[in-house]
PDB file of C-alpha atoms in Angstrom:
ATOM      1  CA  MET A  19       0.015  -0.011   0.141  1.00 71.00           C
ATOM      2  CA  LYS A  20       3.118   2.864   0.617  1.00 77.00           C
ATOM      3  CA  ARG A  21       4.270   1.706  -2.533  1.00 75.00           C
ATOM      4  CA  GLU A  22       1.096   2.741  -4.517  1.00 75.00           C
ATOM      5  CA  ASN A  23       0.710   5.661  -2.705  1.00 78.00           C
ATOM      6  CA  ASP A  24       4.453   6.689  -3.110  1.00 82.00           C
ATOM      7  CA  ILE A  25       3.672   6.389  -6.986  1.00 81.00           C
ATOM      8  CA  VAL A  26       0.711   8.277  -6.598  1.00 81.00           C
ATOM      9  CA  HIS A  27       2.352  11.367  -4.656  1.00 81.00           C
ATOM     10  CA  ASN A  28       5.132  10.832  -7.309  1.00 81.00           C
ATOM     11  CA  LEU A  29       3.102  10.845 -10.104  1.00 79.00           C
ATOM     12  CA  ARG A  30       1.280  14.588  -8.874  1.00 80.00           C
ATOM     13  CA  ASP A  31       4.935  15.874  -8.182  1.00 80.00           C
ATOM     14  CA  ILE A  32       5.802  14.705 -12.287  1.00 78.00           C
ATOM     15  CA  TYR A  33       2.455  15.941 -13.358  1.00 76.00           C
ATOM     16  CA  GLY A  34       2.333  19.087 -11.277  1.00 76.00           C
ATOM     17  CA  TYR A  35       5.803  20.178 -12.250  1.00 72.00           C
ATOM     18  CA  GLY A  36       5.121  18.986 -16.260  1.00 69.00           C
ATOM     19  CA  TYR A  37       1.841  21.817 -15.413  1.00 68.00           C
ATOM     20  CA  THR A  38       3.903  24.539 -13.522  1.00 70.00           C
ATOM     21  CA  LYS A  39       7.579  24.380 -14.594  1.00 68.00           C
ATOM     22  CA  VAL A  40       7.533  23.101 -17.990  1.00 65.00           C
ATOM     23  CA  PHE A  41       4.287  24.820 -19.421  1.00 66.00           C
ATOM     24  CA  SER A  42       5.265  28.372 -18.220  1.00 67.00           C
ATOM     25  CA  ASP A  43       8.622  27.665 -19.716  1.00 64.00           C
ATOM     26  CA  VAL A  44       7.275  27.050 -23.222  1.00 61.00           C
ATOM     27  CA  THR A  45       4.399  29.363 -23.643  1.00 66.00           C
ATOM     28  CA  ASP A  46       6.141  31.845 -25.218  1.00 67.00           C
ATOM     29  CA  SER A  47       4.423  30.823 -28.533  1.00 64.00           C
ATOM     30  CA  VAL A  48       0.926  30.636 -27.159  1.00 67.00           C
ATOM     31  CA  ALA A  49       1.327  34.095 -24.848  1.00 71.00           C
ATOM     32  CA  ARG A  50       2.725  35.840 -28.047  1.00 72.00           C
ATOM     33  CA  ILE A  51      -0.638  36.117 -30.019  1.00 73.00           C
ATOM     34  CA  HIS A  52      -2.643  36.322 -26.566  1.00 80.00           C
ATOM     35  CA  ILE A  53      -4.392  32.450 -26.740  1.00 82.00           C
ATOM     36  CA  SER A  54      -6.831  31.724 -24.201  1.00 81.00           C
ATOM     37  CA  LYS A  55      -6.972  28.397 -22.344  1.00 79.00           C
ATOM     38  CA  THR A  56     -10.226  28.184 -24.026  1.00 85.00           C
ATOM     39  CA  GLN A  57      -9.113  29.181 -27.454  1.00 88.00           C
ATOM     40  CA  MET A  58      -6.197  26.170 -27.103  1.00 84.00           C
ATOM     41  CA  GLY A  59      -8.833  23.570 -26.230  1.00 85.00           C
ATOM     42  CA  ILE A  60     -10.475  24.693 -29.422  1.00 91.00           C
ATOM     43  CA  ILE A  61      -7.583  24.179 -31.329  1.00 90.00           C
ATOM     44  CA  LYS A  62      -6.426  21.296 -29.463  1.00 86.00           C
ATOM     45  CA  TYR A  63     -10.051  19.491 -30.434  1.00 90.00           C
ATOM     46  CA  ILE A  64      -9.797  20.311 -33.476  1.00 93.00           C
ATOM     47  CA  TYR A  65      -6.301  19.093 -34.341  1.00 89.00           C
ATOM     48  CA  LEU A  66      -7.337  15.823 -32.880  1.00 86.00           C
ATOM     49  CA  LYS A  67     -10.557  15.658 -34.637  1.00 89.00           C
ATOM     50  CA  GLY A  68      -9.651  17.057 -38.009  1.00 91.00           C
ATOM     51  CA  HIS A  69     -13.014  19.580 -37.710  1.00 93.00           C
ATOM     52  CA  ALA A  70     -15.551  20.452 -35.600  1.00 93.00           C
ATOM     53  CA  THR A  71     -18.869  21.790 -35.350  1.00 92.00           C
ATOM     54  CA  PRO A  72     -19.868  24.619 -32.548  1.00 92.00           C
ATOM     55  CA  SER A  73     -22.106  22.308 -31.065  1.00 91.00           C
ATOM     56  CA  ALA A  74     -19.662  19.334 -30.649  1.00 93.00           C
ATOM     57  CA  LEU A  75     -17.009  22.415 -29.075  1.00 94.00           C
ATOM     58  CA  ALA A  76     -19.775  23.642 -26.955  1.00 93.00           C
ATOM     59  CA  ALA A  77     -20.636  19.821 -25.681  1.00 93.00           C
ATOM     60  CA  GLU A  78     -16.805  18.988 -25.126  1.00 90.00           C
ATOM     61  CA  MET A  79     -16.006  22.473 -23.296  1.00 88.00           C
ATOM     62  CA  ASN A  80     -19.671  22.240 -21.655  1.00 91.00           C
ATOM     63  CA  VAL A  81     -20.292  25.793 -22.366  1.00 90.00           C
ATOM     64  CA  GLN A  82     -22.939  27.466 -24.417  1.00 92.00           C
ATOM     65  CA  ARG A  83     -22.648  27.457 -28.045  1.00 89.00           C
ATOM     66  CA  SER A  84     -22.829  31.282 -28.315  1.00 91.00           C
ATOM     67  CA  ALA A  85     -19.666  31.386 -26.180  1.00 92.00           C
ATOM     68  CA  VAL A  86     -18.029  28.876 -28.709  1.00 92.00           C
ATOM     69  CA  THR A  87     -19.113  31.198 -31.586  1.00 93.00           C
ATOM     70  CA  HIS A  88     -18.060  34.170 -29.799  1.00 94.00           C
ATOM     71  CA  THR A  89     -14.183  32.059 -29.247  1.00 94.00           C
ATOM     72  CA  ILE A  90     -14.105  31.210 -32.921  1.00 95.00           C
ATOM     73  CA  LYS A  91     -14.665  34.515 -34.398  1.00 96.00           C
ATOM     74  CA  LYS A  92     -11.455  35.572 -32.195  1.00 94.00           C
ATOM     75  CA  LEU A  93      -9.613  32.570 -33.385  1.00 95.00           C
ATOM     76  CA  GLU A  94     -10.554  33.314 -37.074  1.00 95.00           C
ATOM     77  CA  GLN A  95      -9.595  37.050 -36.350  1.00 94.00           C
ATOM     78  CA  LYS A  96      -5.744  35.579 -35.412  1.00 93.00           C
ATOM     79  CA  ASN A  97      -6.053  33.220 -38.673  1.00 94.00           C
ATOM     80  CA  LEU A  98      -5.961  29.937 -36.591  1.00 94.00           C
ATOM     81  CA  VAL A  99      -9.769  28.517 -37.709  1.00 96.00           C
ATOM     82  CA  THR A 100     -11.460  28.638 -41.164  1.00 95.00           C
ATOM     83  CA  VAL A 101     -15.186  28.105 -40.833  1.00 94.00           C
ATOM     84  CA  LYS A 102     -16.876  26.613 -43.718  1.00 92.00           C
ATOM     85  CA  GLN A 103     -20.072  25.148 -44.665  1.00 87.00           C
ATOM     86  CA  ASN A 104     -20.759  21.585 -43.613  1.00 84.00           C
ATOM     87  CA  GLU A 105     -21.273  19.702 -46.866  1.00 81.00           C
ATOM     88  CA  LEU A 106     -21.575  16.675 -44.458  1.00 75.00           C
ATOM     89  CA  THR A 107     -25.160  17.546 -44.145  1.00 79.00           C
ATOM     90  CA  ASN A 108     -28.152  19.277 -45.976  1.00 78.00           C
ATOM     91  CA  ASP A 109     -27.999  21.872 -43.496  1.00 79.00           C
ATOM     92  CA  ARG A 110     -27.077  25.266 -44.935  1.00 80.00           C
ATOM     93  CA  ARG A 111     -26.642  26.562 -41.504  1.00 82.00           C
ATOM     94  CA  SER A 112     -24.630  23.920 -40.543  1.00 85.00           C
ATOM     95  CA  LYS A 113     -20.692  24.957 -39.881  1.00 90.00           C
ATOM     96  CA  LEU A 114     -17.468  23.043 -40.010  1.00 93.00           C
ATOM     97  CA  ILE A 115     -14.371  24.535 -37.839  1.00 95.00           C
ATOM     98  CA  TYR A 116     -10.842  23.995 -39.308  1.00 96.00           C
ATOM     99  CA  MET A 117      -7.523  24.910 -38.147  1.00 94.00           C
ATOM    100  CA  THR A 118      -5.453  26.481 -40.432  1.00 96.00           C
ATOM    101  CA  ARG A 119      -1.723  26.376 -41.168  1.00 95.00           C
ATOM    102  CA  GLU A 120      -0.872  28.889 -38.916  1.00 92.00           C
ATOM    103  CA  ALA A 121      -2.834  26.681 -36.003  1.00 91.00           C
ATOM    104  CA  GLU A 122      -0.706  23.963 -37.234  1.00 90.00           C
ATOM    105  CA  GLU A 123       2.444  25.776 -36.825  1.00 88.00           C
ATOM    106  CA  LEU A 124       1.777  27.329 -33.326  1.00 84.00           C
ATOM    107  CA  LEU A 125       1.032  23.626 -32.129  1.00 83.00           C
ATOM    108  CA  GLU A 126       4.251  22.265 -33.643  1.00 85.00           C
ATOM    109  CA  GLU A 127       6.170  25.115 -32.053  1.00 82.00           C
ATOM    110  CA  PHE A 128       4.576  24.720 -28.521  1.00 79.00           C
ATOM    111  CA  MET A 129       5.233  21.002 -28.798  1.00 81.00           C
ATOM    112  CA  ASP A 130       8.811  21.587 -29.964  1.00 84.00           C
ATOM    113  CA  ASN A 131       9.597  23.534 -26.622  1.00 80.00           C
ATOM    114  CA  ILE A 132       7.599  21.269 -24.628  1.00 79.00           C
ATOM    115  CA  LEU A 133       9.997  18.410 -26.141  1.00 83.00           C
ATOM    116  CA  LYS A 134      13.230  20.901 -25.699  1.00 84.00           C
ATOM    117  CA  LYS A 135      12.432  21.337 -22.319  1.00 80.00           C
ATOM    118  CA  ILE A 136      11.911  17.972 -21.146  1.00 81.00           C
ATOM    119  CA  SER A 137      15.453  16.820 -23.035  1.00 85.00           C
ATOM    120  CA  GLU A 138      17.248  19.784 -21.131  1.00 85.00           C
ATOM    121  CA  ASP A 139      15.623  17.983 -17.927  1.00 82.00           C
ATOM    122  CA  VAL A 140      16.254  14.553 -18.607  1.00 84.00           C
ATOM    123  CA  GLY A 141      19.624  14.982 -20.909  1.00 85.00           C
ATOM    124  CA  GLU A 142      22.160  13.721 -18.233  1.00 89.00           C
ATOM    125  CA  LEU A 143      20.474  10.390 -17.356  1.00 90.00           C
ATOM    126  CA  SER A 144      22.836   7.282 -17.485  1.00 92.00           C
ATOM    127  CA  ARG A 145      21.860   4.455 -20.044  1.00 91.00           C
ATOM    128  CA  GLU A 146      20.179   2.500 -16.960  1.00 94.00           C
ATOM    129  CA  GLU A 147      18.635   5.697 -15.966  1.00 92.00           C
ATOM    130  CA  ALA A 148      17.066   6.429 -19.326  1.00 90.00           C
ATOM    131  CA  ARG A 149      15.799   2.637 -19.844  1.00 91.00           C
ATOM    132  CA  THR A 150      14.000   2.594 -16.566  1.00 92.00           C
ATOM    133  CA  LEU A 151      12.649   5.894 -17.263  1.00 90.00           C
ATOM    134  CA  HIS A 152      11.717   4.855 -20.634  1.00 91.00           C
ATOM    135  CA  ASP A 153       9.784   1.472 -19.181  1.00 91.00           C
ATOM    136  CA  ALA A 154       7.862   4.004 -16.692  1.00 89.00           C
ATOM    137  CA  THR A 155       6.620   6.334 -19.170  1.00 86.00           C
ATOM    138  CA  LEU A 156       5.440   3.332 -21.330  1.00 88.00           C
ATOM    139  CA  THR A 157       3.526   2.209 -18.248  1.00 87.00           C
ATOM    140  CA  ILE A 158       2.279   5.509 -17.667  1.00 85.00           C
ATOM    141  CA  LEU A 159       1.144   6.118 -20.794  1.00 83.00           C
ATOM    142  CA  LYS A 160      -1.231   2.638 -20.810  1.00 84.00           C
ATOM    143  CA  TYR A 161      -3.200   4.132 -18.118  1.00 82.00           C
ATOM    144  CA  ILE A 162      -4.085   7.491 -18.757  1.00 77.00           C
ATOM    145  CA  PRO A 163      -6.592   8.816 -21.588  1.00 69.00           C
ATOM    146  CA  GLY A 164      -4.746   9.194 -24.744  1.00 62.00           C
ATOM    147  CA  GLY A 165      -1.982   7.063 -23.725  1.00 59.00           C
ATOM    148  CA  ILE A 166      -0.519   4.528 -25.991  1.00 60.00           C
ATOM    149  CA  ASP A 167      -2.542   3.789 -29.326  1.00 58.00           C
ATOM    150  CA  ASN A 168      -5.084   5.898 -27.577  1.00 51.00           C
ATOM    151  CA  GLU A 169      -5.890   3.394 -25.389  1.00 50.00           C
ATOM    152  CA  THR A 170      -5.909   3.306 -21.825  1.00 46.00           C
ATOM    153  CA  HIS A 171      -6.116  -0.037 -19.075  1.00 46.00           C
ATOM    154  CA  SER A 172      -9.435  -1.071 -17.998  1.00 47.00           C
TER     155      SER A 172
END
């Protein structure tokens, strides 16, 4: 029981560090163009799904559709999303939101910054430590949402 408790506390520290240290160090690209957490959430969702309807975004984010519409307009002004008629339905009012190339580049820069920061943090590992950490990360990915092959342990 103590070992399981230690694991949970260690992961809390790792995730806490990841959130507070890594993301504060690498958010320059996001801060530069003043992207809110909500805007980044929309970009992330579209990145994962390829496109989205305003209704799907509202449901995912648990907000009113009007709030999503307002946020999408801000993202359009920043040239991070485009809104097109949904050709998957016969409803001319239905819209699909897509990421622009600029949004893809922003995400790539953000992820590159995260990789750079993590590489700096673990750059001095011995081979044995690297092997152990590799095995541990595979185990963690197995148990978190979106982990290995987007499947998690049940």
